[in-house]
Amino acid sequence: LFFYFYLFMKIVRVSIFRNIFIYLFIYLFIYCTLRKEVKKIKTTSQVI
């Protein structure tokens, strides 16, 4: 029984870390795209 519990915890931990990694990746991607958009807007406003 304890062994199964340990295995379950291991799997859960791995999945949690994977989720955190995926969320971080998505966050970075969105952040980068937003910065690009902001730069574009700034440059266009400067031109105007």
JSON list of N, CA and C in Angstrom, two decimals:
[
{"chain": "A", "resi": 1, "resn": "LEU", "atom": "N", "xyz": [0.85, -1.21, 0.00]},
{"chain": "A", "resi": 1, "resn": "LEU", "atom": "CA", "xyz": [0.00, 0.00, 0.00]},
{"chain": "A", "resi": 1, "resn": "LEU", "atom": "C", "xyz": [0.88, 1.26, 0.00]},
{"chain": "A", "resi": 2, "resn": "PHE", "atom": "N", "xyz": [1.86, 1.28, 0.89]},
{"chain": "A", "resi": 2, "resn": "PHE", "atom": "CA", "xyz": [2.75, 2.44, 0.98]},
{"chain": "A", "resi": 2, "resn": "PHE", "atom": "C", "xyz": [3.48, 2.67, -0.34]},
{"chain": "A", "resi": 3, "resn": "PHE", "atom": "N", "xyz": [3.89, 1.57, -0.97]},
{"chain": "A", "resi": 3, "resn": "PHE", "atom": "CA", "xyz": [4.60, 1.68, -2.24]},
{"chain": "A", "resi": 3, "resn": "PHE", "atom": "C", "xyz": [3.73, 2.37, -3.29]},
{"chain": "A", "resi": 4, "resn": "TYR", "atom": "N", "xyz": [2.44, 1.98, -3.35]},
{"chain": "A", "resi": 4, "resn": "TYR", "atom": "CA", "xyz": [1.54, 2.60, -4.32]},
{"chain": "A", "resi": 4, "resn": "TYR", "atom": "C", "xyz": [1.37, 4.09, -4.03]},
{"chain": "A", "resi": 5, "resn": "PHE", "atom": "N", "xyz": [1.26, 4.40, -2.76]},
{"chain": "A", "resi": 5, "resn": "PHE", "atom": "CA", "xyz": [1.13, 5.80, -2.36]},
{"chain": "A", "resi": 5, "resn": "PHE", "atom": "C", "xyz": [2.36, 6.61, -2.81]},
{"chain": "A", "resi": 6, "resn": "TYR", "atom": "N", "xyz": [3.54, 6.02, -2.58]},
{"chain": "A", "resi": 6, "resn": "TYR", "atom": "CA", "xyz": [4.79, 6.68, -2.98]},
{"chain": "A", "resi": 6, "resn": "TYR", "atom": "C", "xyz": [4.84, 6.89, -4.48]},
{"chain": "A", "resi": 7, "resn": "LEU", "atom": "N", "xyz": [4.44, 5.88, -5.23]},
{"chain": "A", "resi": 7, "resn": "LEU", "atom": "CA", "xyz": [4.41, 5.98, -6.69]},
{"chain": "A", "resi": 7, "resn": "LEU", "atom": "C", "xyz": [3.45, 7.08, -7.12]},
{"chain": "A", "resi": 8, "resn": "PHE", "atom": "N", "xyz": [2.28, 7.10, -6.51]},
{"chain": "A", "resi": 8, "resn": "PHE", "atom": "CA", "xyz": [1.28, 8.11, -6.83]},
{"chain": "A", "resi": 8, "resn": "PHE", "atom": "C", "xyz": [1.83, 9.52, -6.57]},
{"chain": "A", "resi": 9, "resn": "MET", "atom": "N", "xyz": [2.46, 9.71, -5.42]},
{"chain": "A", "resi": 9, "resn": "MET", "atom": "CA", "xyz": [3.03, 11.02, -5.08]},
{"chain": "A", "resi": 9, "resn": "MET", "atom": "C", "xyz": [4.10, 11.42, -6.10]},
{"chain": "A", "resi": 10, "resn": "LYS", "atom": "N", "xyz": [4.90, 10.45, -6.51]},
{"chain": "A", "resi": 10, "resn": "LYS", "atom": "CA", "xyz": [5.95, 10.73, -7.49]},
{"chain": "A", "resi": 10, "resn": "LYS", "atom": "C", "xyz": [5.34, 11.22, -8.80]},
{"chain": "A", "resi": 11, "resn": "ILE", "atom": "N", "xyz": [4.31, 10.51, -9.25]},
{"chain": "A", "resi": 11, "resn": "ILE", "atom": "CA", "xyz": [3.64, 10.88, -10.52]},
{"chain": "A", "resi": 11, "resn": "ILE", "atom": "C", "xyz": [3.01, 12.26, -10.38]},
{"chain": "A", "resi": 12, "resn": "VAL", "atom": "N", "xyz": [2.35, 12.50, -9.26]},
{"chain": "A", "resi": 12, "resn": "VAL", "atom": "CA", "xyz": [1.69, 13.79, -9.03]},
{"chain": "A", "resi": 12, "resn": "VAL", "atom": "C", "xyz": [2.72, 14.92, -9.05]},
{"chain": "A", "resi": 13, "resn": "ARG", "atom": "N", "xyz": [3.83, 14.68, -8.35]},
{"chain": "A", "resi": 13, "resn": "ARG", "atom": "CA", "xyz": [4.88, 15.70, -8.30]},
{"chain": "A", "resi": 13, "resn": "ARG", "atom": "C", "xyz": [5.39, 16.02, -9.70]},
{"chain": "A", "resi": 14, "resn": "VAL", "atom": "N", "xyz": [5.64, 14.99, -10.48]},
{"chain": "A", "resi": 14, "resn": "VAL", "atom": "CA", "xyz": [6.14, 15.19, -11.85]},
{"chain": "A", "resi": 14, "resn": "VAL", "atom": "C", "xyz": [5.12, 15.98, -12.66]},
{"chain": "A", "resi": 15, "resn": "SER", "atom": "N", "xyz": [3.86, 15.62, -12.55]},
{"chain": "A", "resi": 15, "resn": "SER", "atom": "CA", "xyz": [2.82, 16.32, -13.33]},
{"chain": "A", "resi": 15, "resn": "SER", "atom": "C", "xyz": [2.72, 17.78, -12.90]},
{"chain": "A", "resi": 16, "resn": "ILE", "atom": "N", "xyz": [2.84, 18.03, -11.60]},
{"chain": "A", "resi": 16, "resn": "ILE", "atom": "CA", "xyz": [2.78, 19.40, -11.10]},
{"chain": "A", "resi": 16, "resn": "ILE", "atom": "C", "xyz": [3.94, 20.21, -11.67]},
{"chain": "A", "resi": 17, "resn": "PHE", "atom": "N", "xyz": [5.14, 19.64, -11.63]},
{"chain": "A", "resi": 17, "resn": "PHE", "atom": "CA", "xyz": [6.30, 20.35, -12.17]},
{"chain": "A", "resi": 17, "resn": "PHE", "atom": "C", "xyz": [6.12, 20.62, -13.66]},
{"chain": "A", "resi": 18, "resn": "ARG", "atom": "N", "xyz": [5.56, 19.62, -14.37]},
{"chain": "A", "resi": 18, "resn": "ARG", "atom": "CA", "xyz": [5.34, 19.80, -15.81]},
{"chain": "A", "resi": 18, "resn": "ARG", "atom": "C", "xyz": [4.35, 20.95, -16.04]},
{"chain": "A", "resi": 19, "resn": "ASN", "atom": "N", "xyz": [3.30, 20.98, -15.24]},
{"chain": "A", "resi": 19, "resn": "ASN", "atom": "CA", "xyz": [2.30, 22.05, -15.38]},
{"chain": "A", "resi": 19, "resn": "ASN", "atom": "C", "xyz": [2.93, 23.41, -15.12]},
{"chain": "A", "resi": 20, "resn": "ILE", "atom": "N", "xyz": [3.74, 23.49, -14.07]},
{"chain": "A", "resi": 20, "resn": "ILE", "atom": "CA", "xyz": [4.42, 24.76, -13.75]},
{"chain": "A", "resi": 20, "resn": "ILE", "atom": "C", "xyz": [5.30, 25.19, -14.92]},
{"chain": "A", "resi": 21, "resn": "PHE", "atom": "N", "xyz": [6.03, 24.23, -15.48]},
{"chain": "A", "resi": 21, "resn": "PHE", "atom": "CA", "xyz": [6.91, 24.54, -16.61]},
{"chain": "A", "resi": 21, "resn": "PHE", "atom": "C", "xyz": [6.11, 25.04, -17.80]},
{"chain": "A", "resi": 22, "resn": "ILE", "atom": "N", "xyz": [4.99, 24.37, -18.09]},
{"chain": "A", "resi": 22, "resn": "ILE", "atom": "CA", "xyz": [4.14, 24.77, -19.23]},
{"chain": "A", "resi": 22, "resn": "ILE", "atom": "C", "xyz": [3.60, 26.18, -18.99]},
{"chain": "A", "resi": 23, "resn": "TYR", "atom": "N", "xyz": [3.12, 26.43, -17.75]},
{"chain": "A", "resi": 23, "resn": "TYR", "atom": "CA", "xyz": [2.58, 27.76, -17.45]},
{"chain": "A", "resi": 23, "resn": "TYR", "atom": "C", "xyz": [3.66, 28.84, -17.59]},
{"chain": "A", "resi": 24, "resn": "LEU", "atom": "N", "xyz": [4.86, 28.54, -17.14]},
{"chain": "A", "resi": 24, "resn": "LEU", "atom": "CA", "xyz": [5.96, 29.50, -17.27]},
{"chain": "A", "resi": 24, "resn": "LEU", "atom": "C", "xyz": [6.26, 29.78, -18.73]},
{"chain": "A", "resi": 25, "resn": "PHE", "atom": "N", "xyz": [6.28, 28.73, -19.53]},
{"chain": "A", "resi": 25, "resn": "PHE", "atom": "CA", "xyz": [6.55, 28.89, -20.95]},
{"chain": "A", "resi": 25, "resn": "PHE", "atom": "C", "xyz": [5.49, 29.77, -21.61]},
{"chain": "A", "resi": 26, "resn": "ILE", "atom": "N", "xyz": [4.22, 29.48, -21.31]},
{"chain": "A", "resi": 26, "resn": "ILE", "atom": "CA", "xyz": [3.12, 30.28, -21.89]},
{"chain": "A", "resi": 26, "resn": "ILE", "atom": "C", "xyz": [3.24, 31.73, -21.44]},
{"chain": "A", "resi": 27, "resn": "TYR", "atom": "N", "xyz": [3.53, 31.93, -20.14]},
{"chain": "A", "resi": 27, "resn": "TYR", "atom": "CA", "xyz": [3.66, 33.27, -19.60]},
{"chain": "A", "resi": 27, "resn": "TYR", "atom": "C", "xyz": [4.78, 34.04, -20.32]},
{"chain": "A", "resi": 28, "resn": "LEU", "atom": "N", "xyz": [5.92, 33.40, -20.50]},
{"chain": "A", "resi": 28, "resn": "LEU", "atom": "CA", "xyz": [7.04, 34.04, -21.19]},
{"chain": "A", "resi": 28, "resn": "LEU", "atom": "C", "xyz": [6.66, 34.39, -22.63]},
{"chain": "A", "resi": 29, "resn": "PHE", "atom": "N", "xyz": [5.99, 33.46, -23.29]},
{"chain": "A", "resi": 29, "resn": "PHE", "atom": "CA", "xyz": [5.58, 33.69, -24.68]},
{"chain": "A", "resi": 29, "resn": "PHE", "atom": "C", "xyz": [4.66, 34.92, -24.77]},
{"chain": "A", "resi": 30, "resn": "ILE", "atom": "N", "xyz": [3.66, 34.97, -23.89]},
{"chain": "A", "resi": 30, "resn": "ILE", "atom": "CA", "xyz": [2.71, 36.09, -23.89]},
{"chain": "A", "resi": 30, "resn": "ILE", "atom": "C", "xyz": [3.45, 37.39, -23.57]},
{"chain": "A", "resi": 31, "resn": "TYR", "atom": "N", "xyz": [4.34, 37.32, -22.58]},
{"chain": "A", "resi": 31, "resn": "TYR", "atom": "CA", "xyz": [5.10, 38.50, -22.17]},
{"chain": "A", "resi": 31, "resn": "TYR", "atom": "C", "xyz": [5.92, 39.05, -23.34]},
{"chain": "A", "resi": 32, "resn": "CYS", "atom": "N", "xyz": [6.59, 38.16, -24.06]},
{"chain": "A", "resi": 32, "resn": "CYS", "atom": "CA", "xyz": [7.41, 38.58, -25.19]},
{"chain": "A", "resi": 32, "resn": "CYS", "atom": "C", "xyz": [6.55, 39.20, -26.28]},
{"chain": "A", "resi": 33, "resn": "THR", "atom": "N", "xyz": [5.45, 38.59, -26.61]},
{"chain": "A", "resi": 33, "resn": "THR", "atom": "CA", "xyz": [4.57, 39.13, -27.65]},
{"chain": "A", "resi": 33, "resn": "THR", "atom": "C", "xyz": [4.03, 40.49, -27.23]},
{"chain": "A", "resi": 34, "resn": "LEU", "atom": "N", "xyz": [3.66, 40.62, -25.96]},
{"chain": "A", "resi": 34, "resn": "LEU", "atom": "CA", "xyz": [3.15, 41.91, -25.48]},
{"chain": "A", "resi": 34, "resn": "LEU", "atom": "C", "xyz": [4.23, 42.98, -25.59]},
{"chain": "A", "resi": 35, "resn": "ARG", "atom": "N", "xyz": [5.44, 42.63, -25.22]},
{"chain": "A", "resi": 35, "resn": "ARG", "atom": "CA", "xyz": [6.53, 43.61, -25.33]},
{"chain": "A", "resi": 35, "resn": "ARG", "atom": "C", "xyz": [6.74, 44.04, -26.77]},
{"chain": "A", "resi": 36, "resn": "LYS", "atom": "N", "xyz": [6.66, 43.09, -27.69]},
{"chain": "A", "resi": 36, "resn": "LYS", "atom": "CA", "xyz": [6.80, 43.42, -29.11]},
{"chain": "A", "resi": 36, "resn": "LYS", "atom": "C", "xyz": [5.71, 44.40, -29.52]},
{"chain": "A", "resi": 37, "resn": "GLU", "atom": "N", "xyz": [4.47, 44.10, -29.12]},
{"chain": "A", "resi": 37, "resn": "GLU", "atom": "CA", "xyz": [3.35, 44.97, -29.47]},
{"chain": "A", "resi": 37, "resn": "GLU", "atom": "C", "xyz": [3.56, 46.36, -28.89]},
{"chain": "A", "resi": 38, "resn": "VAL", "atom": "N", "xyz": [4.00, 46.42, -27.65]},
{"chain": "A", "resi": 38, "resn": "VAL", "atom": "CA", "xyz": [4.23, 47.72, -27.00]},
{"chain": "A", "resi": 38, "resn": "VAL", "atom": "C", "xyz": [5.30, 48.49, -27.76]},
{"chain": "A", "resi": 39, "resn": "LYS", "atom": "N", "xyz": [6.37, 47.83, -28.14]},
{"chain": "A", "resi": 39, "resn": "LYS", "atom": "CA", "xyz": [7.43, 48.49, -28.90]},
{"chain": "A", "resi": 39, "resn": "LYS", "atom": "C", "xyz": [6.88, 49.03, -30.21]},
{"chain": "A", "resi": 40, "resn": "LYS", "atom": "N", "xyz": [6.08, 48.21, -30.89]},
{"chain": "A", "resi": 40, "resn": "LYS", "atom": "CA", "xyz": [5.48, 48.63, -32.16]},
{"chain": "A", "resi": 40, "resn": "LYS", "atom": "C", "xyz": [4.63, 49.88, -31.95]},
{"chain": "A", "resi": 41, "resn": "ILE", "atom": "N", "xyz": [3.79, 49.84, -30.91]},
{"chain": "A", "resi": 41, "resn": "ILE", "atom": "CA", "xyz": [2.92, 50.98, -30.62]},
{"chain": "A", "resi": 41, "resn": "ILE", "atom": "C", "xyz": [3.76, 52.21, -30.31]},
{"chain": "A", "resi": 42, "resn": "LYS", "atom": "N", "xyz": [4.81, 52.04, -29.52]},
{"chain": "A", "resi": 42, "resn": "LYS", "atom": "CA", "xyz": [5.68, 53.17, -29.17]},
{"chain": "A", "resi": 42, "resn": "LYS", "atom": "C", "xyz": [6.32, 53.77, -30.42]},
{"chain": "A", "resi": 43, "resn": "THR", "atom": "N", "xyz": [6.83, 52.93, -31.29]},
{"chain": "A", "resi": 43, "resn": "THR", "atom": "CA", "xyz": [7.49, 53.44, -32.50]},
{"chain": "A", "resi": 43, "resn": "THR", "atom": "C", "xyz": [6.48, 54.16, -33.38]},
{"chain": "A", "resi": 44, "resn": "THR", "atom": "N", "xyz": [5.28, 53.61, -33.52]},
{"chain": "A", "resi": 44, "resn": "THR", "atom": "CA", "xyz": [4.27, 54.28, -34.36]},
{"chain": "A", "resi": 44, "resn": "THR", "atom": "C", "xyz": [3.87, 55.61, -33.74]},
{"chain": "A", "resi": 45, "resn": "SER", "atom": "N", "xyz": [3.74, 55.65, -32.42]},
{"chain": "A", "resi": 45, "resn": "SER", "atom": "CA", "xyz": [3.38, 56.91, -31.77]},
{"chain": "A", "resi": 45, "resn": "SER", "atom": "C", "xyz": [4.49, 57.94, -31.95]},
{"chain": "A", "resi": 46, "resn": "GLN", "atom": "N", "xyz": [5.74, 57.49, -31.92]},
{"chain": "A", "resi": 46, "resn": "GLN", "atom": "CA", "xyz": [6.85, 58.42, -32.14]},
{"chain": "A", "resi": 46, "resn": "GLN", "atom": "C", "xyz": [6.80, 58.97, -33.56]},
{"chain": "A", "resi": 47, "resn": "VAL", "atom": "N", "xyz": [6.48, 58.11, -34.52]},
{"chain": "A", "resi": 47, "resn": "VAL", "atom": "CA", "xyz": [6.41, 58.55, -35.92]},
{"chain": "A", "resi": 47, "resn": "VAL", "atom": "C", "xyz": [5.31, 59.59, -36.06]},
{"chain": "A", "resi": 48, "resn": "ILE", "atom": "N", "xyz": [4.19, 59.34, -35.41]},
{"chain": "A", "resi": 48, "resn": "ILE", "atom": "CA", "xyz": [3.07, 60.28, -35.48]},
{"chain": "A", "resi": 48, "resn": "ILE", "atom": "C", "xyz": [3.45, 61.54, -34.68]}
]
